[in-house]
CSV table of C-alpha atoms in Angstrom, one decimal:
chain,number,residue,atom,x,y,z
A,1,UNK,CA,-13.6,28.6,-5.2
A,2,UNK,CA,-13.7,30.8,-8.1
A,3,UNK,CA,-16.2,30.6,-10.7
A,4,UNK,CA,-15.5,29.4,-14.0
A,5,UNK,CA,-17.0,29.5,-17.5
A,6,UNK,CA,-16.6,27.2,-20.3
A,7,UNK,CA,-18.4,26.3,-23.8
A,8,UNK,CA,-21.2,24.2,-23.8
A,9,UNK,CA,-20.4,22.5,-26.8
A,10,UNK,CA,-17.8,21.6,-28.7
A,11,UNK,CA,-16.7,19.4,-31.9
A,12,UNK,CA,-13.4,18.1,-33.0
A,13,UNK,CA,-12.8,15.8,-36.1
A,14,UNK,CA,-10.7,12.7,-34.7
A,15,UNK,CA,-6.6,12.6,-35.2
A,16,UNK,CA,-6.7,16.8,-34.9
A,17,UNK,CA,-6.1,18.9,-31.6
A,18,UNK,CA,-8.7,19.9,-29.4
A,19,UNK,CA,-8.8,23.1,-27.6
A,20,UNK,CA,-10.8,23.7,-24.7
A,21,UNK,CA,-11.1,26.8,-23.5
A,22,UNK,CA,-12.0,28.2,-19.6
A,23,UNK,CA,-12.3,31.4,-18.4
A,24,UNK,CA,-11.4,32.1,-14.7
A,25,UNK,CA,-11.2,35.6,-14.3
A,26,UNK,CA,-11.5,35.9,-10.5
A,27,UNK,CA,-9.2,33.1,-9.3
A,28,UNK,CA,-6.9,33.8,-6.6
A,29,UNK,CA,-3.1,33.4,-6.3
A,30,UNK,CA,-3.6,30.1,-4.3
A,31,UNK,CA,-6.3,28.5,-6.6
A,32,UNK,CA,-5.1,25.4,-9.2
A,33,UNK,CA,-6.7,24.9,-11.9
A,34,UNK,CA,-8.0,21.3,-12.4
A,35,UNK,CA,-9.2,19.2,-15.0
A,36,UNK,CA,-11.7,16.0,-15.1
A,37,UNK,CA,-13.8,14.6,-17.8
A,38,UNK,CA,-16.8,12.2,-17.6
A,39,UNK,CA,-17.7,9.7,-20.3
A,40,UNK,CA,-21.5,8.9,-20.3
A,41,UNK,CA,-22.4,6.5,-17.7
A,42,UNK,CA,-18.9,7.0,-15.9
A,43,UNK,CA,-17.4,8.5,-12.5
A,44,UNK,CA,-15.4,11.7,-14.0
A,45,UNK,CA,-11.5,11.0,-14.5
A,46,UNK,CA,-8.7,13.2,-13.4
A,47,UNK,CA,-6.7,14.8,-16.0
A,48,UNK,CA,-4.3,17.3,-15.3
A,49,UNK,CA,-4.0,20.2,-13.1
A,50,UNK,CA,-1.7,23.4,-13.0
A,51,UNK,CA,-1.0,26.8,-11.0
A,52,UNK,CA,0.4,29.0,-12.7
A,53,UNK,CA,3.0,26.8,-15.4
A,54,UNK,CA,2.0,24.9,-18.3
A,55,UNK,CA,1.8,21.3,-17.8
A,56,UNK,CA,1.8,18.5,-19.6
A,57,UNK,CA,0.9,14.9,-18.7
A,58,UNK,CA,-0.2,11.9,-21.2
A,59,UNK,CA,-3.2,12.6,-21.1
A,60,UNK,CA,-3.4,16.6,-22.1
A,61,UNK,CA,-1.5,19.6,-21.7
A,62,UNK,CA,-2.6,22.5,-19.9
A,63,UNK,CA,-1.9,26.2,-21.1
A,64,UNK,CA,-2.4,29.1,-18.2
A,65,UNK,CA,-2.3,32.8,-19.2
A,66,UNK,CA,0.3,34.5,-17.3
A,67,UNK,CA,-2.6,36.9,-15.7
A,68,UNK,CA,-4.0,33.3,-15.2
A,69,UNK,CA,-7.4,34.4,-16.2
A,70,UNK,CA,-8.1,31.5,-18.7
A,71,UNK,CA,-6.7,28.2,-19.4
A,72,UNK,CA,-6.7,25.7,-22.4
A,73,UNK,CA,-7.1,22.3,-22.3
A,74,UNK,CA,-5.4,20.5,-24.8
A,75,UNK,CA,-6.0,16.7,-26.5
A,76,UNK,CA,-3.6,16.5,-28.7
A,77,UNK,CA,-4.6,13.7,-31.1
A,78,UNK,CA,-8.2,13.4,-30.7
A,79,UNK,CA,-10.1,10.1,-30.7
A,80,UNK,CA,-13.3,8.9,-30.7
A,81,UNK,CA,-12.8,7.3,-26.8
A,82,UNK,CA,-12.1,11.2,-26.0
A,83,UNK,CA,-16.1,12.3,-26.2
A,84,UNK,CA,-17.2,13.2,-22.7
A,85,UNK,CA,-17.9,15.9,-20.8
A,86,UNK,CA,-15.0,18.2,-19.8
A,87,UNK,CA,-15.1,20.2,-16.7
A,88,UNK,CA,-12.7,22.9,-15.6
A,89,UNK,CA,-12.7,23.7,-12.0
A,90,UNK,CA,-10.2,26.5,-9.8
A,91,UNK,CA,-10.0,25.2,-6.1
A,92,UNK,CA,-7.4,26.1,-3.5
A,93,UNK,CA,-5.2,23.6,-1.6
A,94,UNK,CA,-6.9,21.4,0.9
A,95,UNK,CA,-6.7,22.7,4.4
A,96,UNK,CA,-9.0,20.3,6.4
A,97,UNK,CA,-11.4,18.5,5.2
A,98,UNK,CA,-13.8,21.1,3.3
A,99,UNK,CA,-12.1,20.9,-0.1
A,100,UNK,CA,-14.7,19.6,-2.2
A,101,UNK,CA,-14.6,19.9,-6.1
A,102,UNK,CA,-17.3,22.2,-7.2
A,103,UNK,CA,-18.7,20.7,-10.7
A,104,UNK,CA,-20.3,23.2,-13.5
A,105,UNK,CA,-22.0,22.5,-16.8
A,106,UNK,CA,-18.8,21.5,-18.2
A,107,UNK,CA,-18.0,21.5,-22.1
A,108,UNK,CA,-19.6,18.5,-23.7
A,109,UNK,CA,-16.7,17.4,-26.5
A,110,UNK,CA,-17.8,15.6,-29.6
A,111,UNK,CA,-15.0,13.8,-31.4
A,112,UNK,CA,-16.4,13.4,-35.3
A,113,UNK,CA,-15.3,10.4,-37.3
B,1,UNK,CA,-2.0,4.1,-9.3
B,2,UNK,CA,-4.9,6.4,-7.7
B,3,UNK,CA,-8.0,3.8,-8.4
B,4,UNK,CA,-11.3,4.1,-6.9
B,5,UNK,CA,-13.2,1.3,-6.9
B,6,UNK,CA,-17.4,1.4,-6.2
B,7,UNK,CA,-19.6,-1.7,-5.5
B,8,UNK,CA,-22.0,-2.7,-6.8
B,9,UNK,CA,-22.2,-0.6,-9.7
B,10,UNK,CA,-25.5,-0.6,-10.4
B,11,UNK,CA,-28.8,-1.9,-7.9
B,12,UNK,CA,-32.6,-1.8,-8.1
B,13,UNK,CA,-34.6,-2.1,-5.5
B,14,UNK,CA,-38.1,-1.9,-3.8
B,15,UNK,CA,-39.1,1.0,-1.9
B,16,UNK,CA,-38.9,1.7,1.4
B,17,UNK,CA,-35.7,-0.7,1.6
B,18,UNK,CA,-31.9,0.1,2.7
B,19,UNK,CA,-29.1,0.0,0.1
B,20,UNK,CA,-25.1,0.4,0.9
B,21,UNK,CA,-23.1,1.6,-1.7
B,22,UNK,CA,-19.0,0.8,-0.6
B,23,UNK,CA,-16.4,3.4,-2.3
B,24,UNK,CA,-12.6,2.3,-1.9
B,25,UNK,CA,-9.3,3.5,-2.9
B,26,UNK,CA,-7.5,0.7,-4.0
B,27,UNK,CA,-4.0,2.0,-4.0
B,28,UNK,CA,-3.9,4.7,-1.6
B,29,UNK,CA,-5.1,6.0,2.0
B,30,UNK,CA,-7.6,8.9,2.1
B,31,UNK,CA,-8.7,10.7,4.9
B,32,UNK,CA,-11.1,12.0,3.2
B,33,UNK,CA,-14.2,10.7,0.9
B,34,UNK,CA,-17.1,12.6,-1.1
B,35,UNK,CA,-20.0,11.2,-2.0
B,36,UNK,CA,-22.0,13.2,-5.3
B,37,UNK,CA,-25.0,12.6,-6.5
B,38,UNK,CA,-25.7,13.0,-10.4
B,39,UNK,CA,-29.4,13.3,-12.3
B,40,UNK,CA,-29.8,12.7,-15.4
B,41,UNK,CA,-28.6,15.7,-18.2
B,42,UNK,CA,-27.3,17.4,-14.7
B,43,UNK,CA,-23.8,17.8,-13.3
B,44,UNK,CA,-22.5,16.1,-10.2
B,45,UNK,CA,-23.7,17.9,-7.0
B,46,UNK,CA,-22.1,17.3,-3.8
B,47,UNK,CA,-23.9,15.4,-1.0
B,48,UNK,CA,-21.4,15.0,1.7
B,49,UNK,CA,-17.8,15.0,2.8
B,50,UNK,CA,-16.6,12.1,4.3
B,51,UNK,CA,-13.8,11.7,7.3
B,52,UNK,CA,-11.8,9.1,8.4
B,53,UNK,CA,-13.0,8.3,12.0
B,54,UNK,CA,-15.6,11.1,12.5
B,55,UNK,CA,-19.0,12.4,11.5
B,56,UNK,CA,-19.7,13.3,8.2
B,57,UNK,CA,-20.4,16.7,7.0
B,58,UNK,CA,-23.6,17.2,4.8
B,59,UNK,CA,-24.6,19.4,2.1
B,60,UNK,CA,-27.5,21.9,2.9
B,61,UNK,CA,-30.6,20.1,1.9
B,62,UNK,CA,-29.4,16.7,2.6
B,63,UNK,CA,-31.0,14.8,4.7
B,64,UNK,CA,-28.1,12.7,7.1
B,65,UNK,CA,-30.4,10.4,8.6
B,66,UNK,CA,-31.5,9.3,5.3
B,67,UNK,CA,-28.2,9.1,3.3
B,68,UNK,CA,-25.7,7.6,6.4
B,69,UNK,CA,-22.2,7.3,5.6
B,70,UNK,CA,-19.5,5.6,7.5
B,71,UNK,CA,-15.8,6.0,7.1
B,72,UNK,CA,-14.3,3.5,9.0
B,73,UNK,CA,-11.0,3.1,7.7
B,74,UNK,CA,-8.4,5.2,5.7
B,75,UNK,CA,-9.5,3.2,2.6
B,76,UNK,CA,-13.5,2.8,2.8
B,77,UNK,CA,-16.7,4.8,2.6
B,78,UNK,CA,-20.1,3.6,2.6
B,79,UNK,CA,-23.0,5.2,1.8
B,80,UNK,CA,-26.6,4.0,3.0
B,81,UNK,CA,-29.9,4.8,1.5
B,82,UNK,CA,-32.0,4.3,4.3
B,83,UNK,CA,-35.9,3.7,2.8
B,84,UNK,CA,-35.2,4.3,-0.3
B,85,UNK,CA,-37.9,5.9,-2.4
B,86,UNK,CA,-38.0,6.5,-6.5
B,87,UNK,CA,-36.9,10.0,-6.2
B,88,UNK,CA,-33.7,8.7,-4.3
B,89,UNK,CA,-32.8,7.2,-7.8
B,90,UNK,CA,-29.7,8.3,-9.2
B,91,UNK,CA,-26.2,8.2,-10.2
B,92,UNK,CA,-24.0,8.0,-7.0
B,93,UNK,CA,-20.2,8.5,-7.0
B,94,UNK,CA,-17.3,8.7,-4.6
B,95,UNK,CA,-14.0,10.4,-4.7
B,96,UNK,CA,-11.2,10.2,-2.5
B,97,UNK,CA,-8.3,12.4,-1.9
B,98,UNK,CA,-4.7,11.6,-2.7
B,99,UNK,CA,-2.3,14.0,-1.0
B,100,UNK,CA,1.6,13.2,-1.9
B,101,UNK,CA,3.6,16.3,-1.7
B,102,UNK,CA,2.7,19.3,-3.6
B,103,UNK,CA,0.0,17.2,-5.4
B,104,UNK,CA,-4.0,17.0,-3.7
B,105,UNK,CA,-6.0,15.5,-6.4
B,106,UNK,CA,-9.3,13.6,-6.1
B,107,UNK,CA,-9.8,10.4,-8.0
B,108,UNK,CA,-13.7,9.5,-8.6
B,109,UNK,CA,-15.1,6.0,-8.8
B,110,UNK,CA,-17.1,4.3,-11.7
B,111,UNK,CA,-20.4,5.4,-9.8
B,112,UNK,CA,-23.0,3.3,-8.5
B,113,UNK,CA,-26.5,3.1,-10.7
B,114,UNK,CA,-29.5,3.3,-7.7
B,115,UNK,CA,-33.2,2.7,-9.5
B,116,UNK,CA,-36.0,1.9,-7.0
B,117,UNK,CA,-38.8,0.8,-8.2
């Protein structure tokens, strides 16, 4: 899986849009790009994921680079409930069994009142 | 849809005793389960991969007699502690992959709280 790299930090002030950024410089044509999140305490949740299009889900939309070298995450009304940690992560399709989810440091987001 | 569910969510217990943590998909089957392990301030690190009707496969540094998993059916994983010591305490969590068409996603559960005292 390729390596990504994302802020460590992050604040937003609640109702405006966060942006979070990922670099993925040396993914390959067959690698998605996924998103979770993890709330303190919390098993991390599935947010969106993407190949090569944008997408956009309830949840987020998800801006690729055509050279698909970075991505955006993006909440579009932020709220309080949205401060967690946000991990990006590249990762092929499955083929077998081996196609765990490799977890970095992740951006921890702070929603501000 | 895609839930995960974990039980119990959290457990303390003496040392040197067993505990089984059970991770289910609620809503879907999965063929395959992953069990993480998470310290505090630290991100999730992968123990094992779990398969539907054969032998786990285990991280390098994981000890498989110690942490025995058991995938029985297309919709449950458990995960023993065997002699559980306080360095075995930690956040545990279990994902299981959905697979419908073009989309492969893993959905995590809430995590399972292990302290032993």
């Amino acid at each position: 899986d390729a390596k990504t790299t994302q802020p460590p930090s992050m604040d937003c002030a609640e109702g405006r849009a966060a942006n979070l950024p990922c670099n993925h410089s040396t993914i390959s044509g067959n690698e998605y790009v996924y998103w979770y999140r993890q709330i303190h305490s919390q098993g991390p949740q599935y947010i969106i994921h993407g190949l090569k299009n944008n997408e956009t889900n309830e949840m987020a939309s998800l801006i690729i680079t055509e050279d698909r070298k970075s991505s955006t995450l993006i909440l579009p009304h932020a709220t309080l409930r949205d401060t967690a940690v946000y991990y990006c992560i590249a990762q092929a399709p499955g083929s077998g069994s081996a196609r765990q989810l490799t977890f970095g440091s992740g951006t921890q987001l702070t929603v501000l009142p | 849809g895609a839930v995960v569910s974990q039980h119990p969510s959290w457990v303390i217990c003496k040392s040197g005793t067993s505990v089984k943590i059970e991770c289910r998909s609620l809503d879907f089957q999965a063929t395959t389960m992953f069990w993480y392990r998470q310290f505090p301030k630290q991100s999730l690190m992968l123990m094992a991969t779990s398969n539907e009707g054969s032998k786990a496969t285990y991280e390098q540094g994981v000890e498989k007699d110690k942490f025995l998993i058991n995938h029985a059916s297309l919709t449950l994983s458990t995960l023993t502690v065997t002699s559980a010591h306080p360095e075995d305490s930690s956040f545990y969590i279990c994902s299981a992959r959905a697979v419908s068409g073009k989309y492969d996603t893993q959905y995590f559960g809430p995590g399972t709280r292990l302290t032993v005292l």
